[in-house]
PDB file of C-alpha atoms in Angstrom:
ATOM      1  CA  MET H   1     -93.321 -66.249 -91.952  1.00 46.00           C
ATOM      2  CA  VAL H   2     -94.183 -63.248 -93.160  1.00 49.00           C
ATOM      3  CA  MET H   3     -95.873 -60.738 -91.300  1.00 51.00           C
ATOM      4  CA  THR H   4     -97.839 -57.044 -92.438  1.00 77.00           C
ATOM      5  CA  GLN H   5     -97.625 -54.640 -90.217  1.00 87.00           C
ATOM      6  CA  TRP H   6    -100.706 -53.762 -87.631  1.00 95.00           C
ATOM      7  CA  ASP H   7    -103.020 -51.080 -89.088  1.00 95.00           C
ATOM      8  CA  ILE H   8    -105.894 -49.164 -87.554  1.00 96.00           C
ATOM      9  CA  VAL H   9    -109.043 -50.226 -89.746  1.00 95.00           C
ATOM     10  CA  GLY H  10    -112.075 -48.894 -88.143  1.00 93.00           C
ATOM     11  CA  GLY H  11    -112.900 -46.494 -85.409  1.00 95.00           C
ATOM     12  CA  GLU H  12    -115.899 -44.853 -83.706  1.00 95.00           C
ATOM     13  CA  PHE H  13    -117.019 -42.356 -81.098  1.00 95.00           C
ATOM     14  CA  VAL H  14    -118.212 -44.317 -77.983  1.00 95.00           C
ATOM     15  CA  ALA H  15    -118.558 -41.891 -75.115  1.00 93.00           C
ATOM     16  CA  SER H  16    -117.434 -38.463 -73.370  1.00 91.00           C
ATOM     17  CA  ALA H  17    -117.386 -38.507 -69.765  1.00 90.00           C
ATOM     18  CA  VAL H  18    -116.535 -36.238 -66.816  1.00 84.00           C
ATOM     19  CA  LYS H  19    -117.124 -38.790 -64.305  1.00 85.00           C
ATOM     20  CA  ALA H  20    -116.633 -42.712 -63.902  1.00 87.00           C
ATOM     21  CA  THR H  21    -119.885 -43.668 -64.185  1.00 91.00           C
ATOM     22  CA  GLN H  22    -119.993 -42.180 -67.278  1.00 92.00           C
ATOM     23  CA  TYR H  23    -117.093 -44.384 -68.913  1.00 92.00           C
ATOM     24  CA  PRO H  24    -117.471 -47.206 -71.263  1.00 93.00           C
ATOM     25  CA  GLN H  25    -118.300 -50.113 -68.292  1.00 91.00           C
ATOM     26  CA  ASP H  26    -116.610 -52.980 -70.365  1.00 92.00           C
ATOM     27  CA  THR H  27    -113.040 -54.341 -70.165  1.00 93.00           C
ATOM     28  CA  VAL H  28    -111.071 -52.832 -72.758  1.00 96.00           C
ATOM     29  CA  ASP H  29    -107.259 -51.517 -73.437  1.00 97.00           C
ATOM     30  CA  GLU H  30    -106.981 -47.840 -73.042  1.00 97.00           C
ATOM     31  CA  VAL H  31    -104.489 -45.755 -74.577  1.00 98.00           C
ATOM     32  CA  ALA H  32    -104.856 -41.818 -73.397  1.00 97.00           C
ATOM     33  CA  PHE H  33    -104.031 -38.997 -75.651  1.00 96.00           C
ATOM     34  CA  ILE H  34    -102.802 -35.805 -73.552  1.00 94.00           C
ATOM     35  CA  GLY H  35    -100.995 -32.643 -73.969  1.00 92.00           C
ATOM     36  CA  ARG H  36    -101.478 -28.832 -74.131  1.00 88.00           C
ATOM     37  CA  SER H  37    -104.550 -27.474 -75.744  1.00 82.00           C
ATOM     38  CA  ASN H  38    -104.116 -26.878 -79.728  1.00 85.00           C
ATOM     39  CA  VAL H  39    -101.576 -29.249 -79.515  1.00 91.00           C
ATOM     40  CA  GLY H  40    -103.235 -31.901 -81.792  1.00 90.00           C
ATOM     41  CA  LYS H  41    -104.852 -34.895 -80.617  1.00 92.00           C
ATOM     42  CA  SER H  42    -108.050 -34.497 -82.475  1.00 90.00           C
ATOM     43  CA  SER H  43    -106.135 -34.654 -85.565  1.00 92.00           C
ATOM     44  CA  LEU H  44    -103.578 -37.477 -84.936  1.00 95.00           C
ATOM     45  CA  LEU H  45    -106.247 -39.465 -83.865  1.00 96.00           C
ATOM     46  CA  ASN H  46    -108.346 -38.873 -87.042  1.00 94.00           C
ATOM     47  CA  SER H  47    -104.928 -39.366 -88.784  1.00 95.00           C
ATOM     48  CA  LEU H  48    -104.648 -42.765 -86.728  1.00 96.00           C
ATOM     49  CA  ALA H  49    -108.129 -43.899 -87.889  1.00 94.00           C
ATOM     50  CA  ARG H  50    -107.978 -42.503 -91.400  1.00 91.00           C
ATOM     51  CA  ARG H  51    -111.752 -40.775 -90.459  1.00 89.00           C
ATOM     52  CA  LYS H  52    -112.267 -37.291 -91.140  1.00 86.00           C
ATOM     53  CA  GLY H  53    -114.364 -35.783 -88.412  1.00 85.00           C
ATOM     54  CA  LEU H  54    -114.204 -38.725 -86.247  1.00 91.00           C
ATOM     55  CA  ALA H  55    -112.404 -36.289 -83.264  1.00 87.00           C
ATOM     56  CA  ARG H  56    -113.466 -32.960 -83.544  1.00 73.00           C
ATOM     57  CA  VAL H  57    -111.188 -30.581 -84.280  1.00 63.00           C
ATOM     58  CA  SER H  58    -111.002 -26.636 -83.425  1.00 52.00           C
ATOM     59  CA  SER H  59    -108.868 -23.906 -83.898  1.00 48.00           C
ATOM     60  CA  SER H  60    -110.053 -22.884 -80.388  1.00 48.00           C
ATOM     61  CA  PRO H  61    -107.485 -23.574 -77.493  1.00 47.00           C
ATOM     62  CA  GLY H  62    -109.597 -25.605 -74.904  1.00 47.00           C
ATOM     63  CA  LYS H  63    -112.369 -26.977 -77.138  1.00 50.00           C
ATOM     64  CA  THR H  64    -111.975 -30.550 -75.698  1.00 54.00           C
ATOM     65  CA  GLN H  65    -113.569 -30.260 -72.380  1.00 74.00           C
ATOM     66  CA  THR H  66    -114.655 -33.892 -71.514  1.00 85.00           C
ATOM     67  CA  ILE H  67    -112.426 -37.109 -71.715  1.00 90.00           C
ATOM     68  CA  ASN H  68    -113.514 -38.803 -74.913  1.00 93.00           C
ATOM     69  CA  PHE H  69    -113.458 -42.720 -75.722  1.00 95.00           C
ATOM     70  CA  TYR H  70    -112.978 -43.713 -79.305  1.00 96.00           C
ATOM     71  CA  SER H  71    -113.375 -47.638 -80.489  1.00 97.00           C
ATOM     72  CA  PHE H  72    -109.876 -48.444 -82.830  1.00 98.00           C
ATOM     73  CA  ARG H  73    -110.298 -51.534 -84.375  1.00 97.00           C
ATOM     74  CA  ALA H  74    -106.569 -52.811 -85.355  1.00 97.00           C
ATOM     75  CA  LYS H  75    -105.832 -55.495 -88.101  1.00 95.00           C
ATOM     76  CA  LYS H  76    -102.720 -57.302 -88.961  1.00 94.00           C
ATOM     77  CA  THR H  77    -103.063 -59.841 -91.703  1.00 87.00           C
ATOM     78  CA  THR H  78    -100.400 -63.280 -91.386  1.00 83.00           C
ATOM     79  CA  GLU H  79    -100.103 -65.888 -93.445  1.00 81.00           C
ATOM     80  CA  LYS H  80    -102.346 -67.924 -91.393  1.00 82.00           C
ATOM     81  CA  GLU H  81    -105.237 -66.194 -90.064  1.00 87.00           C
ATOM     82  CA  PRO H  82    -105.964 -62.126 -89.572  1.00 90.00           C
ATOM     83  CA  LEU H  83    -105.159 -60.704 -86.005  1.00 93.00           C
ATOM     84  CA  ARG H  84    -107.283 -58.592 -84.772  1.00 95.00           C
ATOM     85  CA  HIS H  85    -107.774 -56.002 -81.548  1.00 96.00           C
ATOM     86  CA  THR H  86    -109.903 -53.348 -80.379  1.00 97.00           C
ATOM     87  CA  PHE H  87    -108.901 -50.775 -78.040  1.00 98.00           C
ATOM     88  CA  TYR H  88    -110.362 -47.297 -76.363  1.00 98.00           C
ATOM     89  CA  ALA H  89    -108.196 -44.184 -77.986  1.00 97.00           C
ATOM     90  CA  VAL H  90    -108.754 -41.685 -74.942  1.00 96.00           C
ATOM     91  CA  ASP H  91    -108.975 -38.197 -75.709  1.00 93.00           C
ATOM     92  CA  LEU H  92    -107.973 -36.025 -73.022  1.00 91.00           C
ATOM     93  CA  PRO H  93    -108.851 -32.428 -72.209  1.00 84.00           C
ATOM     94  CA  GLY H  94    -105.930 -30.234 -72.977  1.00 82.00           C
ATOM     95  CA  TYR H  95    -103.504 -28.493 -69.772  1.00 75.00           C
ATOM     96  CA  GLY H  96    -103.067 -24.885 -70.134  1.00 59.00           C
ATOM     97  CA  PHE H  97    -106.849 -24.470 -70.952  1.00 46.00           C
ATOM     98  CA  ALA H  98    -107.412 -20.820 -72.768  1.00 41.00           C
ATOM     99  CA  ARG H  99    -110.683 -19.121 -72.099  1.00 44.00           C
ATOM    100  CA  THR H 100    -111.991 -20.637 -68.837  1.00 46.00           C
ATOM    101  CA  SER H 101    -112.398 -19.678 -65.314  1.00 50.00           C
ATOM    102  CA  GLN H 102    -110.677 -21.209 -62.719  1.00 54.00           C
ATOM    103  CA  SER H 103    -113.272 -23.341 -60.951  1.00 54.00           C
ATOM    104  CA  GLN H 104    -113.624 -25.006 -64.486  1.00 49.00           C
ATOM    105  CA  LYS H 105    -109.914 -25.481 -64.882  1.00 49.00           C
ATOM    106  CA  ASN H 106    -109.735 -27.039 -61.277  1.00 57.00           C
ATOM    107  CA  GLN H 107    -112.742 -29.054 -62.245  1.00 56.00           C
ATOM    108  CA  TRP H 108    -110.998 -30.698 -65.324  1.00 56.00           C
ATOM    109  CA  SER H 109    -108.178 -30.905 -63.661  1.00 70.00           C
ATOM    110  CA  ALA H 110    -109.920 -33.104 -60.860  1.00 77.00           C
ATOM    111  CA  PHE H 111    -111.926 -35.463 -63.426  1.00 79.00           C
ATOM    112  CA  ILE H 112    -108.327 -35.812 -65.385  1.00 84.00           C
ATOM    113  CA  CYS H 113    -106.260 -36.740 -62.031  1.00 84.00           C
ATOM    114  CA  LYS H 114    -109.126 -39.568 -61.329  1.00 86.00           C
ATOM    115  CA  TYR H 115    -109.272 -40.765 -64.654  1.00 90.00           C
ATOM    116  CA  MET H 116    -105.403 -41.394 -64.486  1.00 89.00           C
ATOM    117  CA  GLU H 117    -105.115 -42.558 -61.201  1.00 87.00           C
ATOM    118  CA  ASN H 118    -107.749 -44.890 -61.336  1.00 89.00           C
ATOM    119  CA  SER H 119    -108.442 -46.799 -64.598  1.00 90.00           C
ATOM    120  CA  ARG H 120    -107.836 -50.151 -64.412  1.00 90.00           C
ATOM    121  CA  ASP H 121    -107.335 -50.500 -68.234  1.00 95.00           C
ATOM    122  CA  LEU H 122    -104.948 -47.861 -69.327  1.00 96.00           C
ATOM    123  CA  LYS H 123    -101.827 -49.496 -70.687  1.00 97.00           C
ATOM    124  CA  LEU H 124    -100.093 -46.530 -72.286  1.00 97.00           C
ATOM    125  CA  VAL H 125    -100.487 -42.598 -71.909  1.00 97.00           C
ATOM    126  CA  CYS H 126     -99.154 -40.269 -75.239  1.00 97.00           C
ATOM    127  CA  ILE H 127     -97.983 -36.850 -74.109  1.00 96.00           C
ATOM    128  CA  LEU H 128     -98.459 -35.239 -77.287  1.00 97.00           C
ATOM    129  CA  MET H 129     -95.970 -31.817 -77.459  1.00 96.00           C
ATOM    130  CA  ASP H 130     -95.204 -28.943 -80.177  1.00 96.00           C
ATOM    131  CA  ILE H 131     -92.338 -29.779 -81.844  1.00 96.00           C
ATOM    132  CA  ARG H 132     -91.959 -26.329 -82.640  1.00 96.00           C
ATOM    133  CA  HIS H 133     -91.394 -24.597 -79.111  1.00 94.00           C
ATOM    134  CA  ALA H 134     -89.010 -26.239 -76.112  1.00 95.00           C
ATOM    135  CA  PRO H 135     -90.752 -28.217 -73.897  1.00 93.00           C
ATOM    136  CA  MET H 136     -92.829 -25.805 -71.560  1.00 90.00           C
ATOM    137  CA  GLU H 137     -92.840 -26.134 -67.699  1.00 87.00           C
ATOM    138  CA  SER H 138     -96.813 -27.533 -68.339  1.00 85.00           C
ATOM    139  CA  ASP H 139     -95.254 -30.345 -70.317  1.00 89.00           C
ATOM    140  CA  ILE H 140     -92.459 -31.156 -67.743  1.00 91.00           C
ATOM    141  CA  ASP H 141     -94.935 -30.953 -64.877  1.00 87.00           C
ATOM    142  CA  CYS H 142     -97.586 -33.232 -67.041  1.00 87.00           C
ATOM    143  CA  TYR H 143     -94.892 -35.997 -67.611  1.00 92.00           C
ATOM    144  CA  GLN H 144     -93.444 -36.098 -64.219  1.00 91.00           C
ATOM    145  CA  TRP H 145     -96.444 -36.688 -62.529  1.00 88.00           C
ATOM    146  CA  LEU H 146     -97.681 -39.361 -65.334  1.00 90.00           C
ATOM    147  CA  LEU H 147     -93.934 -40.751 -64.484  1.00 92.00           C
ATOM    148  CA  SER H 148     -94.795 -41.100 -60.480  1.00 91.00           C
ATOM    149  CA  LEU H 149     -98.120 -43.114 -61.239  1.00 90.00           C
ATOM    150  CA  GLY H 150     -96.007 -45.783 -63.410  1.00 92.00           C
ATOM    151  CA  ILE H 151     -97.832 -45.609 -66.445  1.00 91.00           C
ATOM    152  CA  PRO H 152     -96.242 -46.602 -69.568  1.00 95.00           C
ATOM    153  CA  LEU H 153     -95.358 -43.356 -71.361  1.00 96.00           C
ATOM    154  CA  MET H 154     -94.261 -42.124 -75.283  1.00 97.00           C
ATOM    155  CA  ILE H 155     -93.670 -38.374 -76.341  1.00 97.00           C
ATOM    156  CA  ILE H 156     -95.199 -37.845 -79.474  1.00 97.00           C
ATOM    157  CA  LEU H 157     -94.357 -34.463 -80.977  1.00 97.00           C
ATOM    158  CA  THR H 158     -96.382 -33.213 -83.441  1.00 96.00           C
ATOM    159  CA  LYS H 159     -96.202 -30.679 -86.321  1.00 94.00           C
ATOM    160  CA  SER H 160     -92.987 -32.043 -87.342  1.00 93.00           C
ATOM    161  CA  ASP H 161     -94.133 -30.482 -91.387  1.00 92.00           C
ATOM    162  CA  LYS H 162     -93.585 -27.066 -89.816  1.00 93.00           C
ATOM    163  CA  LEU H 163     -89.919 -27.668 -89.555  1.00 94.00           C
ATOM    164  CA  ASN H 164     -86.988 -28.401 -91.695  1.00 95.00           C
ATOM    165  CA  LYS H 165     -85.385 -31.483 -91.140  1.00 94.00           C
ATOM    166  CA  GLY H 166     -82.486 -30.506 -89.508  1.00 97.00           C
ATOM    167  CA  ALA H 167     -84.381 -28.272 -86.981  1.00 97.00           C
ATOM    168  CA  VAL H 168     -86.773 -31.371 -86.569  1.00 96.00           C
ATOM    169  CA  ALA H 169     -83.719 -33.630 -85.688  1.00 96.00           C
ATOM    170  CA  ALA H 170     -82.356 -30.552 -83.294  1.00 97.00           C
ATOM    171  CA  GLN H 171     -85.884 -30.403 -82.073  1.00 97.00           C
ATOM    172  CA  LYS H 172     -86.097 -34.376 -80.855  1.00 97.00           C
ATOM    173  CA  GLU H 173     -82.650 -34.518 -79.692  1.00 97.00           C
ATOM    174  CA  LEU H 174     -83.804 -31.260 -77.105  1.00 97.00           C
ATOM    175  CA  TYR H 175     -86.683 -33.493 -75.817  1.00 97.00           C
ATOM    176  CA  LYS H 176     -85.012 -36.529 -75.685  1.00 97.00           C
ATOM    177  CA  LYS H 177     -82.043 -34.931 -73.170  1.00 96.00           C
ATOM    178  CA  THR H 178     -84.890 -32.731 -71.669  1.00 96.00           C
ATOM    179  CA  PHE H 179     -86.635 -36.262 -70.162  1.00 96.00           C
ATOM    180  CA  GLY H 180     -84.074 -38.936 -70.623  1.00 95.00           C
ATOM    181  CA  LEU H 181     -85.810 -41.028 -73.094  1.00 94.00           C
ATOM    182  CA  ASP H 182     -84.536 -42.979 -76.263  1.00 94.00           C
ATOM    183  CA  ASP H 183     -85.642 -43.643 -79.434  1.00 94.00           C
ATOM    184  CA  ASP H 184     -88.080 -45.965 -78.480  1.00 93.00           C
ATOM    185  CA  ARG H 185     -90.352 -43.423 -75.909  1.00 96.00           C
ATOM    186  CA  ILE H 186     -90.486 -40.612 -78.829  1.00 97.00           C
ATOM    187  CA  LEU H 187     -91.851 -40.313 -82.238  1.00 96.00           C
ATOM    188  CA  THR H 188     -92.101 -37.312 -84.546  1.00 96.00           C
ATOM    189  CA  TYR H 189     -95.736 -36.824 -86.019  1.00 95.00           C
ATOM    190  CA  THR H 190     -97.232 -35.300 -88.857  1.00 93.00           C
ATOM    191  CA  SER H 191    -100.837 -35.872 -88.376  1.00 92.00           C
ATOM    192  CA  THR H 192    -101.726 -34.094 -92.665  1.00 90.00           C
ATOM    193  CA  ALA H 193     -99.365 -36.132 -94.314  1.00 90.00           C
ATOM    194  CA  HIS H 194     -99.537 -39.238 -91.580  1.00 91.00           C
ATOM    195  CA  THR H 195     -96.025 -39.072 -91.102  1.00 90.00           C
ATOM    196  CA  ASN H 196     -94.879 -42.201 -88.804  1.00 94.00           C
ATOM    197  CA  ARG H 197     -98.926 -43.547 -88.545  1.00 95.00           C
ATOM    198  CA  ARG H 198     -97.601 -46.947 -89.113  1.00 94.00           C
ATOM    199  CA  GLU H 199     -94.639 -46.557 -86.554  1.00 95.00           C
ATOM    200  CA  LEU H 200     -96.687 -45.279 -84.078  1.00 96.00           C
ATOM    201  CA  ILE H 201     -99.449 -47.924 -84.549  1.00 97.00           C
ATOM    202  CA  GLU H 202     -97.024 -50.682 -84.193  1.00 96.00           C
ATOM    203  CA  ARG H 203     -95.648 -49.220 -80.554  1.00 96.00           C
ATOM    204  CA  ILE H 204     -99.218 -48.701 -79.453  1.00 97.00           C
ATOM    205  CA  LEU H 205     -99.803 -52.532 -80.289  1.00 97.00           C
ATOM    206  CA  ALA H 206     -96.389 -53.793 -78.955  1.00 96.00           C
ATOM    207  CA  THR H 207     -97.482 -52.344 -75.650  1.00 96.00           C
ATOM    208  CA  LEU H 208    -100.813 -53.765 -75.327  1.00 96.00           C
ATOM    209  CA  GLY H 209     -98.648 -56.929 -75.389  1.00 93.00           C
ATOM    210  CA  HIS H 210     -99.459 -57.899 -79.261  1.00 89.00           C
TER     211      HIS H 210
END
């Protein structure tokens, strides 16, 4: 039977939260996106949903200061009937917040930790890292912490359009070696050209059991 790939056919903003009582209360699979400030989380979410402005993009690091929930509707057409699955894409504040007080940093870190450690519906965390740079200490710390929680992880190397193919391949190998990853748990991505969009969607849905 011939089957097409999964695609995301709709995305809507659902809620912003800084504490558990503000999270959506329905039981829906969650996929979280985290990374350093200005790594391109909002651009990637807009690319996945094919909807400009769904997640607000800013040139100012640290713009996202809440946990933002977006409802993504996925669809896969088969010869019998379409398969559908809805999940929450969860946009988390960047680590390495810029232009903020230490008390704000501590407050944000606390609610990110509480979300990660207590969400019953979190199925996958995508850690975004800028492919133009070597892994930073904060990237490594974040990865090791999430690994200790036992959450499935995938690294997404953003802004791959900023390098030539040879440099992209070399940087990907550096990240694979640094984090001990195989090709199934790392992916390059370019939001402007939607490069590897379908591959990322397939990996997300596979992790969600589809």
